[in-house]
């Protein structure tokens, strides 16, 4: 028996939510993180009074009322609604594809006109057996939208040509025949007022947190500190890559404070969809919170290849990696005192609401409560 019931490795959303649930039930938890801050990838940093999304734009959205209620225990959420603009060589389009997009692209005004145009565009490209992402996208939305709004962005994101990418990456491309610009369909959406770091700090209130500690380097001393370990880092790294390395896509962020610009782009997120622009997006952080103060902070987001040591952002869930992940799960099954959770432990892309939902489910399974 250790000093704690749970050692939780990772002070990100999963670790913080698990620690909260366990602490509320009377368990004693210790949370550690190797970064110098809490909140993992949802971390926001105060730069001249603006909450900067340090690891990429984060918008909380969910259709799950239980998850929404849990999230709202720790902060009030603002009314931010994600409306994304696509910039193709200076032409601006609305995302996701909706009547504003079709009006700009083809001059159509009514849903019936847009539907007729979409049918005309896809008529010659329709296929039930797309050989690659390009064929799949053309079959779904036709050449005009594909060439201006999908091709360049997707190729930059994945670092390879759309004809070399598997079709399954784009299962569907949502098309709305309304003038609804809301990027998400979920019922609940917003950003925690005061930023995500404050939200996670509130989730962790009263729980011991130690930062700047890498579990894998301190395994000896931490080994017996708790009855059970909840590990939210990379599962292959935990096992020292014994079975091989799981692969990811990474991102590089270039952030700058512009003291003399109060509004750089009039929107939180602008996607650059042409192949000539090397970055995929520009974020202007003050717009996530309707900021009106002096100066602004912008971030250029560049997709990047990943190698061990880089920040692993998106798992590459192809057959090879999924198979390897299953082998690590088998190893984990035999390891009685550790449970893997979160986006890295499960080698799965989780939105924040998925992370909370998965955490609640795991917590029930592990504690029976
Ligand atoms: C670019 C990007 C944009 C996103 N945008 C959205 C969005 O708009 N909306 C949305 O709902 N979701 C979004 N997400 C998803 C969201 O980031 C995740 O759901 C969430 O961060 C998952 O939390 P986690 O705790 O599982 O992982 P993490 O936040 O990665 O936390 C894991 C923590 O474990 C720590 N750790 C790892 N190994 C060790 C070790 N050996 N010792 C000590 N500590 C360790 C890490 O330092 C890290 O802090 C986005 C993700 C990305 C990549």
GROMACS .gro file of C-alpha atoms and ligand atoms in nm:
model
  422
    1UNK     CA    1   0.000   0.000   0.000
    2UNK     CA    2   0.139   0.341  -0.097
    3UNK     CA    3   0.101   0.683   0.055
    4UNK     CA    4  -0.157   0.767  -0.216
    5UNK     CA    5  -0.443   0.571  -0.366
    6UNK     CA    6  -0.367   0.706  -0.714
    7UNK     CA    7  -0.055   0.843  -0.876
    8UNK     CA    8  -0.180   1.026  -1.183
    9UNK     CA    9   0.087   1.089  -1.444
   10UNK     CA   10  -0.016   1.391  -1.651
   11UNK     CA   11  -0.189   1.709  -1.534
   12UNK     CA   12  -0.379   1.745  -1.862
   13UNK     CA   13  -0.756   1.729  -1.892
   14UNK     CA   14  -0.774   1.351  -1.847
   15UNK     CA   15  -0.544   1.348  -1.542
   16UNK     CA   16  -0.719   1.646  -1.381
   17UNK     CA   17  -1.067   1.501  -1.439
   18UNK     CA   18  -0.961   1.162  -1.302
   19UNK     CA   19  -0.804   1.324  -0.995
   20UNK     CA   20  -1.120   1.528  -0.936
   21UNK     CA   21  -1.353   1.228  -0.958
   22UNK     CA   22  -1.130   1.021  -0.729
   23UNK     CA   23  -1.079   1.300  -0.476
   24UNK     CA   24  -1.454   1.366  -0.462
   25UNK     CA   25  -1.497   1.000  -0.368
   26UNK     CA   26  -1.241   1.026  -0.088
   27UNK     CA   27  -0.935   0.878  -0.262
   28UNK     CA   28  -0.596   1.039  -0.203
   29UNK     CA   29  -0.433   1.147  -0.531
   30UNK     CA   30  -0.096   1.278  -0.639
   31UNK     CA   31  -0.078   1.435  -0.986
   32UNK     CA   32   0.259   1.481  -1.158
   33UNK     CA   33   0.359   1.630  -1.492
   34UNK     CA   34   0.692   1.668  -1.664
   35UNK     CA   35   0.596   2.005  -1.807
   36UNK     CA   36   0.639   2.312  -1.589
   37UNK     CA   37   0.265   2.382  -1.606
   38UNK     CA   38  -0.071   2.210  -1.555
   39UNK     CA   39  -0.344   2.165  -1.822
   40UNK     CA   40  -0.147   1.961  -2.079
   41UNK     CA   41  -0.239   2.059  -2.432
   42UNK     CA   42  -0.535   2.273  -2.334
   43UNK     CA   43  -0.295   2.508  -2.151
   44UNK     CA   44  -0.351   2.878  -2.207
   45UNK     CA   45  -0.084   3.133  -2.122
   46UNK     CA   46  -0.153   3.495  -2.032
   47UNK     CA   47   0.032   3.719  -2.280
   48UNK     CA   48  -0.038   4.089  -2.219
   49UNK     CA   49  -0.381   4.001  -2.080
   50UNK     CA   50  -0.472   3.769  -2.372
   51UNK     CA   51  -0.519   3.395  -2.309
   52UNK     CA   52  -0.299   3.233  -2.570
   53UNK     CA   53  -0.381   2.874  -2.671
   54UNK     CA   54  -0.022   2.752  -2.652
   55UNK     CA   55  -0.078   2.408  -2.810
   56UNK     CA   56  -0.335   2.500  -3.074
   57UNK     CA   57  -0.687   2.645  -3.085
   58UNK     CA   58  -0.920   2.478  -2.837
   59UNK     CA   59  -1.297   2.520  -2.853
   60UNK     CA   60  -1.506   2.318  -2.613
   61UNK     CA   61  -1.810   2.166  -2.780
   62UNK     CA   62  -2.025   1.870  -2.689
   63UNK     CA   63  -2.366   1.714  -2.731
   64UNK     CA   64  -2.326   1.530  -2.400
   65UNK     CA   65  -2.514   1.711  -2.122
   66UNK     CA   66  -2.339   1.518  -1.844
   67UNK     CA   67  -1.998   1.618  -1.981
   68UNK     CA   68  -2.111   1.979  -2.028
   69UNK     CA   69  -2.235   1.993  -1.667
   70UNK     CA   70  -1.904   1.850  -1.544
   71UNK     CA   71  -1.707   2.109  -1.747
   72UNK     CA   72  -1.925   2.390  -1.610
   73UNK     CA   73  -1.853   2.295  -1.250
   74UNK     CA   74  -1.507   2.449  -1.287
   75UNK     CA   75  -1.570   2.765  -1.491
   76UNK     CA   76  -1.840   2.966  -1.655
   77UNK     CA   77  -1.821   2.928  -2.034
   78UNK     CA   78  -1.854   3.222  -2.274
   79UNK     CA   79  -2.076   3.219  -2.583
   80UNK     CA   80  -1.794   3.167  -2.836
   81UNK     CA   81  -1.915   2.989  -3.150
   82UNK     CA   82  -1.653   2.864  -3.389
   83UNK     CA   83  -1.694   3.024  -3.731
   84UNK     CA   84  -1.397   2.950  -3.951
   85UNK     CA   85  -1.293   3.148  -4.256
   86UNK     CA   86  -1.097   2.993  -4.542
   87UNK     CA   87  -0.856   3.220  -4.727
   88UNK     CA   88  -0.774   3.094  -5.077
   89UNK     CA   89  -0.528   3.339  -5.236
   90UNK     CA   90  -0.718   3.632  -5.086
   91UNK     CA   91  -1.068   3.497  -5.165
   92UNK     CA   92  -1.259   3.437  -4.841
   93UNK     CA   93  -1.503   3.149  -4.792
   94UNK     CA   94  -1.713   3.023  -4.499
   95UNK     CA   95  -1.644   2.687  -4.337
   96UNK     CA   96  -1.796   2.434  -4.297
   97UNK     CA   97  -1.937   2.437  -4.652
   98UNK     CA   98  -2.269   2.619  -4.632
   99UNK     CA   99  -2.482   2.861  -4.833
  100UNK     CA  100  -2.230   3.146  -4.779
  101UNK     CA  101  -1.958   2.922  -4.929
  102UNK     CA  102  -2.175   2.825  -5.228
  103UNK     CA  103  -2.291   3.182  -5.285
  104UNK     CA  104  -1.930   3.302  -5.297
  105UNK     CA  105  -1.816   3.010  -5.513
  106UNK     CA  106  -2.100   3.001  -5.767
  107UNK     CA  107  -2.329   3.298  -5.701
  108UNK     CA  108  -2.618   3.066  -5.606
  109UNK     CA  109  -2.871   3.205  -5.357
  110UNK     CA  110  -3.121   2.935  -5.267
  111UNK     CA  111  -3.061   2.583  -5.129
  112UNK     CA  112  -3.221   2.435  -5.444
  113UNK     CA  113  -2.974   2.623  -5.667
  114UNK     CA  114  -2.684   2.510  -5.449
  115UNK     CA  115  -2.799   2.148  -5.456
  116UNK     CA  116  -2.829   2.155  -5.835
  117UNK     CA  117  -2.476   2.299  -5.862
  118UNK     CA  118  -2.334   2.038  -5.622
  119UNK     CA  119  -2.503   1.760  -5.823
  120UNK     CA  120  -2.359   1.902  -6.144
  121UNK     CA  121  -2.009   1.925  -5.990
  122UNK     CA  122  -2.006   1.568  -5.854
  123UNK     CA  123  -2.182   1.405  -6.153
  124UNK     CA  124  -1.866   1.310  -6.340
  125UNK     CA  125  -1.657   1.222  -6.031
  126UNK     CA  126  -1.898   1.000  -5.838
  127UNK     CA  127  -1.750   0.669  -5.730
  128UNK     CA  128  -1.833   0.401  -5.473
  129UNK     CA  129  -1.476   0.281  -5.471
  130UNK     CA  130  -1.241   0.580  -5.429
  131UNK     CA  131  -0.874   0.480  -5.463
  132UNK     CA  132  -0.739   0.774  -5.265
  133UNK     CA  133  -0.838   1.090  -5.078
  134UNK     CA  134  -0.856   1.299  -5.396
  135UNK     CA  135  -1.107   1.063  -5.561
  136UNK     CA  136  -1.310   1.047  -5.241
  137UNK     CA  137  -1.324   1.428  -5.198
  138UNK     CA  138  -1.409   1.489  -5.565
  139UNK     CA  139  -1.685   1.234  -5.541
  140UNK     CA  140  -1.831   1.410  -5.236
  141UNK     CA  141  -1.809   1.779  -5.333
  142UNK     CA  142  -1.673   1.811  -5.687
  143UNK     CA  143  -1.372   1.996  -5.833
  144UNK     CA  144  -1.441   2.366  -5.751
  145UNK     CA  145  -1.460   2.325  -5.374
  146UNK     CA  146  -1.202   2.048  -5.371
  147UNK     CA  147  -0.939   2.251  -5.558
  148UNK     CA  148  -0.985   2.572  -5.364
  149UNK     CA  149  -1.075   2.457  -5.015
  150UNK     CA  150  -0.967   2.096  -4.958
  151UNK     CA  151  -0.667   1.992  -5.168
  152UNK     CA  152  -0.396   2.238  -5.059
  153UNK     CA  153  -0.497   2.238  -4.693
  154UNK     CA  154  -0.512   1.858  -4.669
  155UNK     CA  155  -0.182   1.808  -4.850
  156UNK     CA  156  -0.010   2.056  -4.618
  157UNK     CA  157  -0.168   1.891  -4.315
  158UNK     CA  158  -0.050   1.541  -4.403
  159UNK     CA  159   0.271   1.633  -4.583
  160UNK     CA  160   0.185   1.427  -4.892
  161UNK     CA  161  -0.015   1.447  -5.212
  162UNK     CA  162  -0.391   1.380  -5.190
  163UNK     CA  163  -0.350   1.098  -5.442
  164UNK     CA  164  -0.112   0.923  -5.199
  165UNK     CA  165  -0.346   0.959  -4.901
  166UNK     CA  166  -0.601   0.689  -4.817
  167UNK     CA  167  -0.965   0.769  -4.896
  168UNK     CA  168  -1.085   0.685  -4.543
  169UNK     CA  169  -0.930   1.007  -4.401
  170UNK     CA  170  -1.231   1.189  -4.545
  171UNK     CA  171  -1.533   0.973  -4.467
  172UNK     CA  172  -1.768   1.259  -4.528
  173UNK     CA  173  -1.745   1.631  -4.593
  174UNK     CA  174  -2.031   1.803  -4.416
  175UNK     CA  175  -2.235   2.016  -4.653
  176UNK     CA  176  -2.502   2.247  -4.516
  177UNK     CA  177  -2.769   2.392  -4.737
  178UNK     CA  178  -2.839   2.668  -4.482
  179UNK     CA  179  -2.672   2.999  -4.393
  180UNK     CA  180  -2.547   2.849  -4.065
  181UNK     CA  181  -2.179   2.932  -4.011
  182UNK     CA  182  -2.137   2.742  -3.684
  183UNK     CA  183  -1.846   2.503  -3.737
  184UNK     CA  184  -1.987   2.246  -3.492
  185UNK     CA  185  -2.327   2.075  -3.475
  186UNK     CA  186  -2.312   2.016  -3.099
  187UNK     CA  187  -2.571   2.165  -2.869
  188UNK     CA  188  -2.318   2.311  -2.620
  189UNK     CA  189  -2.014   2.521  -2.710
  190UNK     CA  190  -1.788   2.784  -2.554
  191UNK     CA  191  -1.455   2.873  -2.397
  192UNK     CA  192  -1.402   2.880  -2.019
  193UNK     CA  193  -1.397   3.243  -1.907
  194UNK     CA  194  -1.048   3.320  -1.776
  195UNK     CA  195  -0.885   3.053  -1.994
  196UNK     CA  196  -0.835   2.678  -1.987
  197UNK     CA  197  -0.548   2.685  -1.735
  198UNK     CA  198  -0.776   2.847  -1.475
  199UNK     CA  199  -1.041   2.585  -1.558
  200UNK     CA  200  -0.799   2.296  -1.498
  201UNK     CA  201  -0.659   2.466  -1.184
  202UNK     CA  202  -1.011   2.476  -1.047
  203UNK     CA  203  -1.059   2.108  -1.135
  204UNK     CA  204  -0.739   2.030  -0.940
  205UNK     CA  205  -0.828   2.241  -0.636
  206UNK     CA  206  -0.717   2.076  -0.311
  207UNK     CA  207  -0.521   1.803  -0.495
  208UNK     CA  208  -0.142   1.769  -0.463
  209UNK     CA  209   0.029   1.848  -0.795
  210UNK     CA  210   0.405   1.824  -0.857
  211UNK     CA  211   0.537   1.975  -1.181
  212UNK     CA  212   0.862   1.922  -1.371
  213UNK     CA  213   0.871   1.550  -1.282
  214UNK     CA  214   0.914   1.290  -1.555
  215UNK     CA  215   0.766   0.964  -1.430
  216UNK     CA  216   0.991   0.758  -1.652
  217UNK     CA  217   1.302   0.915  -1.497
  218UNK     CA  218   1.169   0.887  -1.142
  219UNK     CA  219   1.008   0.544  -1.172
  220UNK     CA  220   1.223   0.397  -0.893
  221UNK     CA  221   1.126   0.655  -0.634
  222UNK     CA  222   0.764   0.682  -0.750
  223UNK     CA  223   0.711   0.309  -0.801
  224UNK     CA  224   0.552   0.242  -0.461
  225UNK     CA  225   0.406   0.581  -0.382
  226UNK     CA  226   0.052   0.484  -0.479
  227UNK     CA  227  -0.165   0.174  -0.496
  228UNK     CA  228  -0.244   0.240  -0.860
  229UNK     CA  229  -0.088   0.450  -1.135
  230UNK     CA  230  -0.295   0.623  -1.401
  231UNK     CA  231  -0.063   0.699  -1.693
  232UNK     CA  232  -0.171   0.958  -1.952
  233UNK     CA  233   0.157   0.977  -2.147
  234UNK     CA  234   0.258   0.779  -2.456
  235UNK     CA  235   0.206   0.406  -2.404
  236UNK     CA  236   0.503   0.309  -2.628
  237UNK     CA  237   0.736   0.546  -2.444
  238UNK     CA  238   0.624   0.392  -2.113
  239UNK     CA  239   0.745   0.054  -2.239
  240UNK     CA  240   1.063   0.211  -2.375
  241UNK     CA  241   0.949   0.144  -2.736
  242UNK     CA  242   1.021  -0.229  -2.682
  243UNK     CA  243   0.772  -0.332  -2.952
  244UNK     CA  244   0.838  -0.037  -3.184
  245UNK     CA  245   0.737   0.328  -3.218
  246UNK     CA  246   0.385   0.457  -3.274
  247UNK     CA  247   0.370   0.740  -3.527
  248UNK     CA  248   0.212   1.086  -3.507
  249UNK     CA  249   0.173   1.411  -3.701
  250UNK     CA  250   0.311   1.713  -3.527
  251UNK     CA  251   0.263   2.090  -3.544
  252UNK     CA  252   0.489   2.390  -3.509
  253UNK     CA  253   0.353   2.717  -3.372
  254UNK     CA  254   0.499   3.064  -3.428
  255UNK     CA  255   0.339   3.310  -3.190
  256UNK     CA  256   0.390   3.686  -3.186
  257UNK     CA  257   0.255   3.980  -2.991
  258UNK     CA  258   0.162   4.276  -3.211
  259UNK     CA  259   0.149   4.576  -2.975
  260UNK     CA  260   0.034   4.824  -3.242
  261UNK     CA  261  -0.238   4.608  -3.398
  262UNK     CA  262  -0.569   4.582  -3.214
  263UNK     CA  263  -0.736   4.349  -3.464
  264UNK     CA  264  -0.529   4.147  -3.710
  265UNK     CA  265  -0.789   3.937  -3.893
  266UNK     CA  266  -1.131   3.995  -3.734
  267UNK     CA  267  -1.178   3.626  -3.651
  268UNK     CA  268  -1.020   3.370  -3.415
  269UNK     CA  269  -0.935   3.116  -3.688
  270UNK     CA  270  -0.851   3.169  -4.055
  271UNK     CA  271  -0.749   2.864  -4.261
  272UNK     CA  272  -0.509   2.914  -4.555
  273UNK     CA  273  -0.620   2.657  -4.809
  274UNK     CA  274  -0.379   2.714  -5.100
  275UNK     CA  275  -0.066   2.501  -5.130
  276UNK     CA  276   0.168   2.801  -5.176
  277UNK     CA  277   0.116   2.935  -4.821
  278UNK     CA  278   0.330   2.718  -4.593
  279UNK     CA  279   0.113   2.746  -4.280
  280UNK     CA  280  -0.238   2.602  -4.246
  281UNK     CA  281  -0.394   2.851  -4.008
  282UNK     CA  282  -0.356   3.183  -3.832
  283UNK     CA  283  -0.512   3.207  -3.487
  284UNK     CA  284  -0.589   3.543  -3.328
  285UNK     CA  285  -0.637   3.456  -2.964
  286UNK     CA  286  -0.826   3.760  -2.835
  287UNK     CA  287  -1.125   3.668  -3.053
  288UNK     CA  288  -1.182   3.347  -2.854
  289UNK     CA  289  -1.285   3.573  -2.566
  290UNK     CA  290  -1.422   3.880  -2.749
  291UNK     CA  291  -1.115   4.080  -2.640
  292UNK     CA  292  -1.117   4.449  -2.722
  293UNK     CA  293  -0.796   4.568  -2.551
  294UNK     CA  294  -0.484   4.715  -2.712
  295UNK     CA  295  -0.251   4.488  -2.906
  296UNK     CA  296  -0.309   4.134  -3.023
  297UNK     CA  297  -0.140   3.792  -3.027
  298UNK     CA  298  -0.139   3.578  -3.341
  299UNK     CA  299  -0.010   3.228  -3.407
  300UNK     CA  300   0.092   3.078  -3.740
  301UNK     CA  301   0.031   2.701  -3.735
  302UNK     CA  302   0.258   2.480  -3.946
  303UNK     CA  303   0.204   2.104  -3.984
  304UNK     CA  304   0.521   1.905  -3.919
  305UNK     CA  305   0.661   1.555  -3.946
  306UNK     CA  306   0.701   1.389  -3.607
  307UNK     CA  307   1.003   1.216  -3.458
  308UNK     CA  308   1.070   1.091  -3.107
  309UNK     CA  309   1.112   1.392  -2.878
  310UNK     CA  310   0.870   1.614  -3.075
  311UNK     CA  311   0.524   1.696  -2.942
  312UNK     CA  312   0.292   1.415  -3.060
  313UNK     CA  313  -0.028   1.592  -3.169
  314UNK     CA  314  -0.225   1.364  -3.398
  315UNK     CA  315  -0.198   0.982  -3.387
  316UNK     CA  316  -0.157   0.824  -3.731
  317UNK     CA  317  -0.425   0.559  -3.689
  318UNK     CA  318  -0.339   0.338  -3.986
  319UNK     CA  319  -0.347  -0.044  -3.970
  320UNK     CA  320   0.023  -0.071  -3.887
  321UNK     CA  321   0.008   0.169  -3.591
  322UNK     CA  322  -0.326   0.040  -3.462
  323UNK     CA  323  -0.185  -0.315  -3.466
  324UNK     CA  324   0.122  -0.206  -3.274
  325UNK     CA  325  -0.095  -0.020  -3.024
  326UNK     CA  326  -0.298  -0.338  -2.962
  327UNK     CA  327   0.026  -0.521  -2.881
  328UNK     CA  328   0.112  -0.255  -2.623
  329UNK     CA  329  -0.238  -0.298  -2.475
  330UNK     CA  330  -0.166  -0.668  -2.432
  331UNK     CA  331   0.152  -0.578  -2.245
  332UNK     CA  332  -0.046  -0.334  -2.031
  333UNK     CA  333  -0.306  -0.600  -1.945
  334UNK     CA  334  -0.038  -0.809  -1.781
  335UNK     CA  335   0.080  -0.505  -1.584
  336UNK     CA  336  -0.164  -0.501  -1.290
  337UNK     CA  337  -0.087  -0.168  -1.126
  338UNK     CA  338  -0.098   0.072  -1.417
  339UNK     CA  339  -0.390   0.195  -1.626
  340UNK     CA  340  -0.348   0.396  -1.946
  341UNK     CA  341  -0.582   0.680  -2.029
  342UNK     CA  342  -0.621   0.999  -2.230
  343UNK     CA  343  -0.528   1.072  -2.589
  344UNK     CA  344  -0.170   0.940  -2.560
  345UNK     CA  345  -0.240   0.641  -2.338
  346UNK     CA  346  -0.520   0.533  -2.574
  347UNK     CA  347  -0.341   0.641  -2.897
  348UNK     CA  348  -0.658   0.807  -3.015
  349UNK     CA  349  -0.761   1.158  -3.117
  350UNK     CA  350  -0.999   1.275  -2.845
  351UNK     CA  351  -1.180   1.605  -2.841
  352UNK     CA  352  -1.203   1.749  -2.491
  353UNK     CA  353  -1.555   1.617  -2.438
  354UNK     CA  354  -1.443   1.267  -2.549
  355UNK     CA  355  -1.154   1.292  -2.302
  356UNK     CA  356  -1.391   1.367  -2.014
  357UNK     CA  357  -1.639   1.099  -2.121
  358UNK     CA  358  -1.361   0.837  -2.152
  359UNK     CA  359  -1.219   0.941  -1.816
  360UNK     CA  360  -1.555   0.901  -1.644
  361UNK     CA  361  -1.600   0.558  -1.797
  362UNK     CA  362  -1.248   0.446  -1.701
  363UNK     CA  363  -1.295   0.579  -1.350
  364UNK     CA  364  -1.612   0.374  -1.305
  365UNK     CA  365  -1.442   0.060  -1.437
  366UNK     CA  366  -1.132   0.103  -1.219
  367UNK     CA  367  -1.303   0.197  -0.892
  368UNK     CA  368  -1.643   0.036  -0.941
  369UNK     CA  369  -1.799   0.370  -0.830
  370LIG     C1  370  -0.390   2.106  -3.227
  370LIG     C2  371  -0.503   2.051  -3.145
  370LIG     C3  372  -0.622   2.122  -3.137
  370LIG     C4  373  -0.727   2.072  -3.060
  370LIG     N1  374  -0.844   2.144  -3.057
  370LIG     C5  375  -0.947   2.097  -2.987
  370LIG     C6  376  -1.072   2.167  -2.987
  370LIG     O1  377  -1.088   2.272  -3.050
  370LIG     N2  378  -1.174   2.115  -2.915
  370LIG     C7  379  -1.162   1.997  -2.844
  370LIG     O2  380  -1.258   1.956  -2.779
  370LIG     N3  381  -1.044   1.930  -2.841
  370LIG     C8  382  -0.938   1.976  -2.910
  370LIG     N4  383  -0.818   1.907  -2.908
  370LIG     C9  384  -0.805   1.786  -2.824
  370LIG    C10  385  -0.755   1.815  -2.678
  370LIG     O3  386  -0.629   1.876  -2.685
  370LIG    C11  387  -0.748   1.682  -2.601
  370LIG     O4  388  -0.879   1.628  -2.588
  370LIG    C12  389  -0.690   1.692  -2.458
  370LIG     O5  390  -0.576   1.771  -2.453
  370LIG    C13  391  -0.655   1.553  -2.408
  370LIG     O6  392  -0.609   1.559  -2.276
  370LIG     P1  393  -0.510   1.449  -2.218
  370LIG     O7  394  -0.503   1.474  -2.070
  370LIG     O8  395  -0.548   1.315  -2.264
  370LIG     O9  396  -0.369   1.476  -2.289
  370LIG     P2  397  -0.260   1.592  -2.269
  370LIG    O10  398  -0.326   1.724  -2.264
  370LIG    O11  399  -0.157   1.571  -2.372
  370LIG    O12  400  -0.198   1.562  -2.125
  370LIG    C14  401  -0.102   1.461  -2.102
  370LIG    C15  402  -0.001   1.516  -2.002
  370LIG    O13  403   0.084   1.409  -1.960
  370LIG    C16  404   0.213   1.460  -1.941
  370LIG     N5  405   0.309   1.349  -1.948
  370LIG    C17  406   0.329   1.266  -2.054
  370LIG     N6  407   0.427   1.177  -2.024
  370LIG    C18  408   0.467   1.206  -1.897
  370LIG    C19  409   0.566   1.149  -1.810
  370LIG     N7  410   0.643   1.045  -1.847
  370LIG     N8  411   0.584   1.204  -1.688
  370LIG    C20  412   0.509   1.311  -1.649
  370LIG     N9  413   0.415   1.367  -1.727
  370LIG    C21  414   0.394   1.315  -1.849
  370LIG    C22  415   0.228   1.561  -2.056
  370LIG    O14  416   0.331   1.654  -2.025
  370LIG    C23  417   0.090   1.623  -2.063
  370LIG    O15  418   0.082   1.742  -1.986
  370LIG    C24  419  -0.713   1.951  -2.989
  370LIG    C25  420  -0.594   1.879  -2.999
  370LIG    C26  421  -0.491   1.927  -3.078
  370LIG    C27  422  -0.366   1.844  -3.091
   0.00000   0.00000   0.00000
